[in-house]
Short mmCIF file of C-alpha atoms in Angstrom, two decimals:
data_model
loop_
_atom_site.label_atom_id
_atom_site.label_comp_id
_atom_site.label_asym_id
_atom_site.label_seq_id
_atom_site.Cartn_x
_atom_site.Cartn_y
_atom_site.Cartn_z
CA UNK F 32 -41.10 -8.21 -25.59
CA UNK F 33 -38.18 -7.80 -23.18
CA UNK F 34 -35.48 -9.70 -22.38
CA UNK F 35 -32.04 -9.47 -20.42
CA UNK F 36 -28.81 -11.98 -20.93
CA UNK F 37 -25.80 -12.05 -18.70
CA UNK F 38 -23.06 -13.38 -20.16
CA UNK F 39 -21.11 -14.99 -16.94
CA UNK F 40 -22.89 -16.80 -14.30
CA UNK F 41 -20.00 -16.68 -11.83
CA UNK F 42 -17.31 -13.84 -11.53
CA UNK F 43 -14.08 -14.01 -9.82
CA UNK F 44 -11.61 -11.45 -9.18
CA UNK F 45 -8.86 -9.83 -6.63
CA UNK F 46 -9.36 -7.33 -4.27
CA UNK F 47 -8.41 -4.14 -5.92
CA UNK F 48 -8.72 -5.30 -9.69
CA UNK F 49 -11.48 -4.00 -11.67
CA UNK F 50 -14.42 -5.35 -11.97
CA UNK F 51 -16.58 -6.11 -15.52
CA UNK F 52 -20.36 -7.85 -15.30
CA UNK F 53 -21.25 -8.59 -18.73
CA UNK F 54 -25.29 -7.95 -19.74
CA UNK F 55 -27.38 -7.52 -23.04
CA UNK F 56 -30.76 -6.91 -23.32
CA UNK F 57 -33.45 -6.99 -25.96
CA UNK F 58 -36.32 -4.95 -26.08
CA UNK F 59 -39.18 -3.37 -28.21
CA UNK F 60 -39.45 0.35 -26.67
CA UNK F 61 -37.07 2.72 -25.95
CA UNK F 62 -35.47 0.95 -22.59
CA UNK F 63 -34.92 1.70 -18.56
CA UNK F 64 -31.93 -0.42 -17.70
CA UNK F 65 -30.72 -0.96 -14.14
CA UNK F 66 -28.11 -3.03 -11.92
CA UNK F 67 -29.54 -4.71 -8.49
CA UNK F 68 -27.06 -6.04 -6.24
CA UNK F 69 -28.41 -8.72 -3.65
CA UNK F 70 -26.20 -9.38 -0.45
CA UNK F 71 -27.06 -12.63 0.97
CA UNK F 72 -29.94 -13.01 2.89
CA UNK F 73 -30.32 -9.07 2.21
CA UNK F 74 -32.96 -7.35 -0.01
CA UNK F 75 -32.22 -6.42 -3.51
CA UNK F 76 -30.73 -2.94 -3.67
CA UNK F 77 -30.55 -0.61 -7.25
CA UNK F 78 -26.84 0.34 -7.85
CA UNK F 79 -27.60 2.45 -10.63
CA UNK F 80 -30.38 3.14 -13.99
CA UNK F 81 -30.33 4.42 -17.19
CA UNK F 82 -33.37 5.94 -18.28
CA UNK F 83 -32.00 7.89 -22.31
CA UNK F 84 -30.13 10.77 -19.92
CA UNK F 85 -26.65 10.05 -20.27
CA UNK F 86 -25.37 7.25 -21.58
CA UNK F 87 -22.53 6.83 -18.87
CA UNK F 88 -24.19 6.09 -15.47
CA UNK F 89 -22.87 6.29 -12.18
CA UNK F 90 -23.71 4.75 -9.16
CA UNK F 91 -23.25 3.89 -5.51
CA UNK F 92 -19.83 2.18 -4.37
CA UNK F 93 -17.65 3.47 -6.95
CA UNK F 94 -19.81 0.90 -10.00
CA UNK F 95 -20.89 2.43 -13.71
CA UNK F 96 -22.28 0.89 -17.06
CA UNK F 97 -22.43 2.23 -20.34
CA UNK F 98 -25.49 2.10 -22.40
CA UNK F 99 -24.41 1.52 -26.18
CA UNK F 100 -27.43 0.84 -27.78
CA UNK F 101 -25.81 -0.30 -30.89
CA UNK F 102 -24.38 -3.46 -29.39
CA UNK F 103 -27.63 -3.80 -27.32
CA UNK F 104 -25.39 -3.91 -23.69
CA UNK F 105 -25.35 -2.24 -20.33
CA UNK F 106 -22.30 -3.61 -18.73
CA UNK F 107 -21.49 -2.72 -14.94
CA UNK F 108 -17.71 -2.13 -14.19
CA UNK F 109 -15.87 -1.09 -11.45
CA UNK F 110 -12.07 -0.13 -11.29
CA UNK F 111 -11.00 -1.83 -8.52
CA UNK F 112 -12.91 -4.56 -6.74
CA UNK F 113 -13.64 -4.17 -2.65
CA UNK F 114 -14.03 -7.76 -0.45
CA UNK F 115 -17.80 -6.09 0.75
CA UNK F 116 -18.25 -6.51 -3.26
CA UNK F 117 -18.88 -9.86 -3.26
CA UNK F 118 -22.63 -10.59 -4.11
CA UNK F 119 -24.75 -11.12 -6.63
CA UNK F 120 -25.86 -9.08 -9.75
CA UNK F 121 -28.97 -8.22 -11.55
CA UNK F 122 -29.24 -6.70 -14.81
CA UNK F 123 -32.93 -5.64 -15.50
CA UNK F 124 -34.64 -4.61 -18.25
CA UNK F 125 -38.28 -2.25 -17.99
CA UNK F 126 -39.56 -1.06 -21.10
CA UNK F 127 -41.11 2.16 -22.00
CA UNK F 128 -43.65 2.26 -24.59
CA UNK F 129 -44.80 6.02 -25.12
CA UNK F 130 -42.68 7.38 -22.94
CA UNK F 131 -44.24 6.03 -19.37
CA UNK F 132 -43.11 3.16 -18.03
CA UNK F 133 -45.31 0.22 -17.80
CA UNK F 134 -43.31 -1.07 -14.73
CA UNK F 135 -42.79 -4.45 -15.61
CA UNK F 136 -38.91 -5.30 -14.68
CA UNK F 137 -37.68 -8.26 -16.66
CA UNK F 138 -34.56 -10.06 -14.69
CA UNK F 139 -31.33 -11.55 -15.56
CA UNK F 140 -30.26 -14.74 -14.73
CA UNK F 141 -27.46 -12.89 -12.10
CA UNK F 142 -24.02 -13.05 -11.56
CA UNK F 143 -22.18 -14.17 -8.70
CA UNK F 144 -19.16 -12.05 -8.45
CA UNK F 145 -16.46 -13.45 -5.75
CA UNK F 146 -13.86 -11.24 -4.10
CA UNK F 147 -10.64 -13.19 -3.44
CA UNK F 148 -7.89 -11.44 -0.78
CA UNK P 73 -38.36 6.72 5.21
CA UNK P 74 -38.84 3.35 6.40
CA UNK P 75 -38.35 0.35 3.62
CA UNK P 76 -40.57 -2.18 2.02
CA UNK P 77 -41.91 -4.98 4.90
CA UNK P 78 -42.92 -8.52 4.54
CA UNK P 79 -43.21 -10.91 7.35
CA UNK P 80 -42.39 -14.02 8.06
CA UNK P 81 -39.14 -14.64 6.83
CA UNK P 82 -39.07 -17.91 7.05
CA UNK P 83 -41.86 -20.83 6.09
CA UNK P 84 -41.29 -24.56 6.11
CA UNK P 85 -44.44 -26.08 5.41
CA UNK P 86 -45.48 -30.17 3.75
CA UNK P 87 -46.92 -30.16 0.13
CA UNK P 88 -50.55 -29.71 -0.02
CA UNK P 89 -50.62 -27.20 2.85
CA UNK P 90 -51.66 -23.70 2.52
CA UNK P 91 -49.65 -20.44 3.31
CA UNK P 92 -49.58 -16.61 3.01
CA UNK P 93 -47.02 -13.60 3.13
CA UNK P 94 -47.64 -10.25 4.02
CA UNK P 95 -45.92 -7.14 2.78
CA UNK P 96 -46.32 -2.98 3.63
CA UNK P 97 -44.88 -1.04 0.62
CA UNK P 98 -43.10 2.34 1.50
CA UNK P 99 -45.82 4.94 2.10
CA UNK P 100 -47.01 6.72 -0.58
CA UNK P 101 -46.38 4.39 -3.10
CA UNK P 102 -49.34 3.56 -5.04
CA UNK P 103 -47.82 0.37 -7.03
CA UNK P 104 -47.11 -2.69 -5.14
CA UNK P 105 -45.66 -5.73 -6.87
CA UNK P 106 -44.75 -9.84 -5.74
CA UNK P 107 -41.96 -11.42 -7.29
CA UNK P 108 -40.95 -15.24 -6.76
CA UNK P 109 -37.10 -15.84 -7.27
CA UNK P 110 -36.43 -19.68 -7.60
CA UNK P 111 -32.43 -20.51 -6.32
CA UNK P 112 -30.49 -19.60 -8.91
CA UNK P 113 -32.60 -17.58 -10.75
CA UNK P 114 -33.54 -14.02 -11.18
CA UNK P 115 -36.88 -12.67 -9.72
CA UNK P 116 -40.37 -13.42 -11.74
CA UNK P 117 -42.99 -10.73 -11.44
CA UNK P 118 -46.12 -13.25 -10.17
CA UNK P 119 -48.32 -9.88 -9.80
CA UNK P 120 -48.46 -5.63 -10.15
CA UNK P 121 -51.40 -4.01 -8.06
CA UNK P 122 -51.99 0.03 -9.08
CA UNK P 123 -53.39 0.54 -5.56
CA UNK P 124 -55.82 -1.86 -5.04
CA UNK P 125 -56.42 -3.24 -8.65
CA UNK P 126 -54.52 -5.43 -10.20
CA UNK P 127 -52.58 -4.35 -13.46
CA UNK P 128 -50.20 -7.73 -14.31
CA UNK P 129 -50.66 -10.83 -13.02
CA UNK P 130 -50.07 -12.94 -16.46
CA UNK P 131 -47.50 -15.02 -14.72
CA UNK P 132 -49.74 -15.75 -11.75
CA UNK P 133 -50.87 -19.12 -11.26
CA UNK P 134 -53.95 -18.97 -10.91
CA UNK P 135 -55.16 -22.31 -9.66
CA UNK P 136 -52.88 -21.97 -6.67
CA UNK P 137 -51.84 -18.51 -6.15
CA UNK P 138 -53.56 -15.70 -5.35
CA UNK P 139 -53.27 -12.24 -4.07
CA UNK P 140 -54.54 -9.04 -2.85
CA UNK P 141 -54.21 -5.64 -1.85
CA UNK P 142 -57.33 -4.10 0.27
CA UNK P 143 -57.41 -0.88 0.66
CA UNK P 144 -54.77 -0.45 -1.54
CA UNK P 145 -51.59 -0.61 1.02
CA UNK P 146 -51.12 -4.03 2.62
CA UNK P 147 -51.14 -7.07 0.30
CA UNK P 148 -51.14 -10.65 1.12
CA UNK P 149 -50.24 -13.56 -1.13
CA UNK P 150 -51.39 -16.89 -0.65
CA UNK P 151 -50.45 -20.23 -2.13
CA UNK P 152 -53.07 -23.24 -1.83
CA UNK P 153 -52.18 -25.87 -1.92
CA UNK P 154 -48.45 -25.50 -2.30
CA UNK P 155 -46.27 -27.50 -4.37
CA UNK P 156 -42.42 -28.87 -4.62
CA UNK P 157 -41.85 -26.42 -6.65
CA UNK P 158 -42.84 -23.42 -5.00
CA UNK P 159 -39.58 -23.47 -2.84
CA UNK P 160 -38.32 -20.08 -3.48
CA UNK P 161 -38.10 -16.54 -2.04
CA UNK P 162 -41.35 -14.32 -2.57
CA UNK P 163 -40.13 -10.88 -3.00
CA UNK P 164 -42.28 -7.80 -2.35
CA UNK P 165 -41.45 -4.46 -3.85
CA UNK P 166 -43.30 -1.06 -4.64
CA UNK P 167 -43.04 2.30 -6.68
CA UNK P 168 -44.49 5.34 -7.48
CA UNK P 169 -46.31 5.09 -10.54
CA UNK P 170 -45.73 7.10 -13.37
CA UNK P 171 -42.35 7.56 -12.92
CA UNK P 172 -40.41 6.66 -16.11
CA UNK P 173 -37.40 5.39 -14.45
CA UNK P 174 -39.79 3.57 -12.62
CA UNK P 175 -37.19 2.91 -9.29
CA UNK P 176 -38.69 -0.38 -7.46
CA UNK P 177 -37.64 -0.96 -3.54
CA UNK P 178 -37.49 -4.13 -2.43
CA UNK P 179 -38.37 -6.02 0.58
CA UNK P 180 -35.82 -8.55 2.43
CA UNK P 181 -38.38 -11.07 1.21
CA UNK P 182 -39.86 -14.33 2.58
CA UNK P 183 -38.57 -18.00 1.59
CA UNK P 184 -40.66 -20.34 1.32
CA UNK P 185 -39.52 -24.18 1.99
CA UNK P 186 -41.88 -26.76 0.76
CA UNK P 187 -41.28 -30.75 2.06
#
């Protein structure tokens, strides 16, 4: 079985601080991990994956997260926070038994991170 | 490449009374999938078609809710009779299957207001 915790439900930082959206996941296979962002009344849009390639990812709009598999987390950071930032954030868990994915995303609760001037 | 669609945007509709969403994945992609995100909450997977079959729908309930996918493109979901607590956003998404990374796209989704 999968699962996916995020630490914080709400997030608030600075413009042009960094940025750090806490997530650990459980999970019985060998995992995909990915960060969704969701702009209101907007679809849900993948910032970035991991998939056993690197363990550093990168992604659109300057975010990363590290895969460390011995502390079970994928957290999503960003070195310095832009207002158009302000959204909310998915962590998301898809496990792959045997090497092909079975497609099943498991979701975080989110986090709402706020941008402040 | 045009994205996921799902029409309407919008439902208000009284308990009791029956309603259904539509969504067109991205062409080409053979796995289709309907998520229902309560407020506050991350998305559920309700159901996973593999084109026109249906692969997970464990979360699906079934005495309400059901859904299809004819001719393995289009799929419609339908909720009757709807509850309270079906208030939410009904997400559509799709994939190519077999892909191990297994990147879903997302529709802007349709939410749902029960009274």
């Amino acid at each position: 079985a999968q699962s996916v915790t995020q630490l914080d439900s709400h997030v608030s930082v600075s413009e042009g601080t960094p940025v750090l959206l806490r997530c650990n996941y459980s999970s019985s296979y060998s995992p995909s991990l990915f960060w969704y962002v969701q702009h209101p009344n907007k679809g849900l849009q993948l910032l970035l994956k991991y998939t056993s390639a690197a363990t550093l990812v990168k992604g659109i709009n300057g975010f990363e997260a590290e895969f460390k598999k011995s502390e079970t987390s994928f957290h999503l950071t960003k070195p310095s926070a832009h207002m158009s930032d302000a959204a909310e954030y998915f962590c998301v868990v898809s496990e792959n038994a045997g090497g092909t994915s079975y497609g099943k995303l498991t979701f975080g609760q989110g986090t709402i991170l706020t941008v402040h001037p | 490449e045009a994205g996921v669609a799902q029409s309407p945007r919008y439902k208000i509709i009284e308990k009791r009374q029956s309603v259904a969403f539509w969504c067109n994945p991205i062409s080409g992609h053979a796995t289709l999938y309907w998520y229902q995100q309560i407020l506050g909450q991350g998305p559920k997977l309700l159901i996973q078609f593999q084109n026109n079959g249906v692969v997970d729908d464990s979360q699906l309930p079934k005495d309400r809710f059901s859904a299809e996918r004819l001719k393995g493109v289009d799929s419609t979901l339908k909720i009757q009779p709807a509850k309270l607590e079906d208030s939410a956003v009904y997400l559509c998404a799709s994939s190519h299957w077999g892909e191990r990374d297994n990147e879903q796209f997302f529709g802007p989704g349709t939410r749902l207001t029960v009274l």
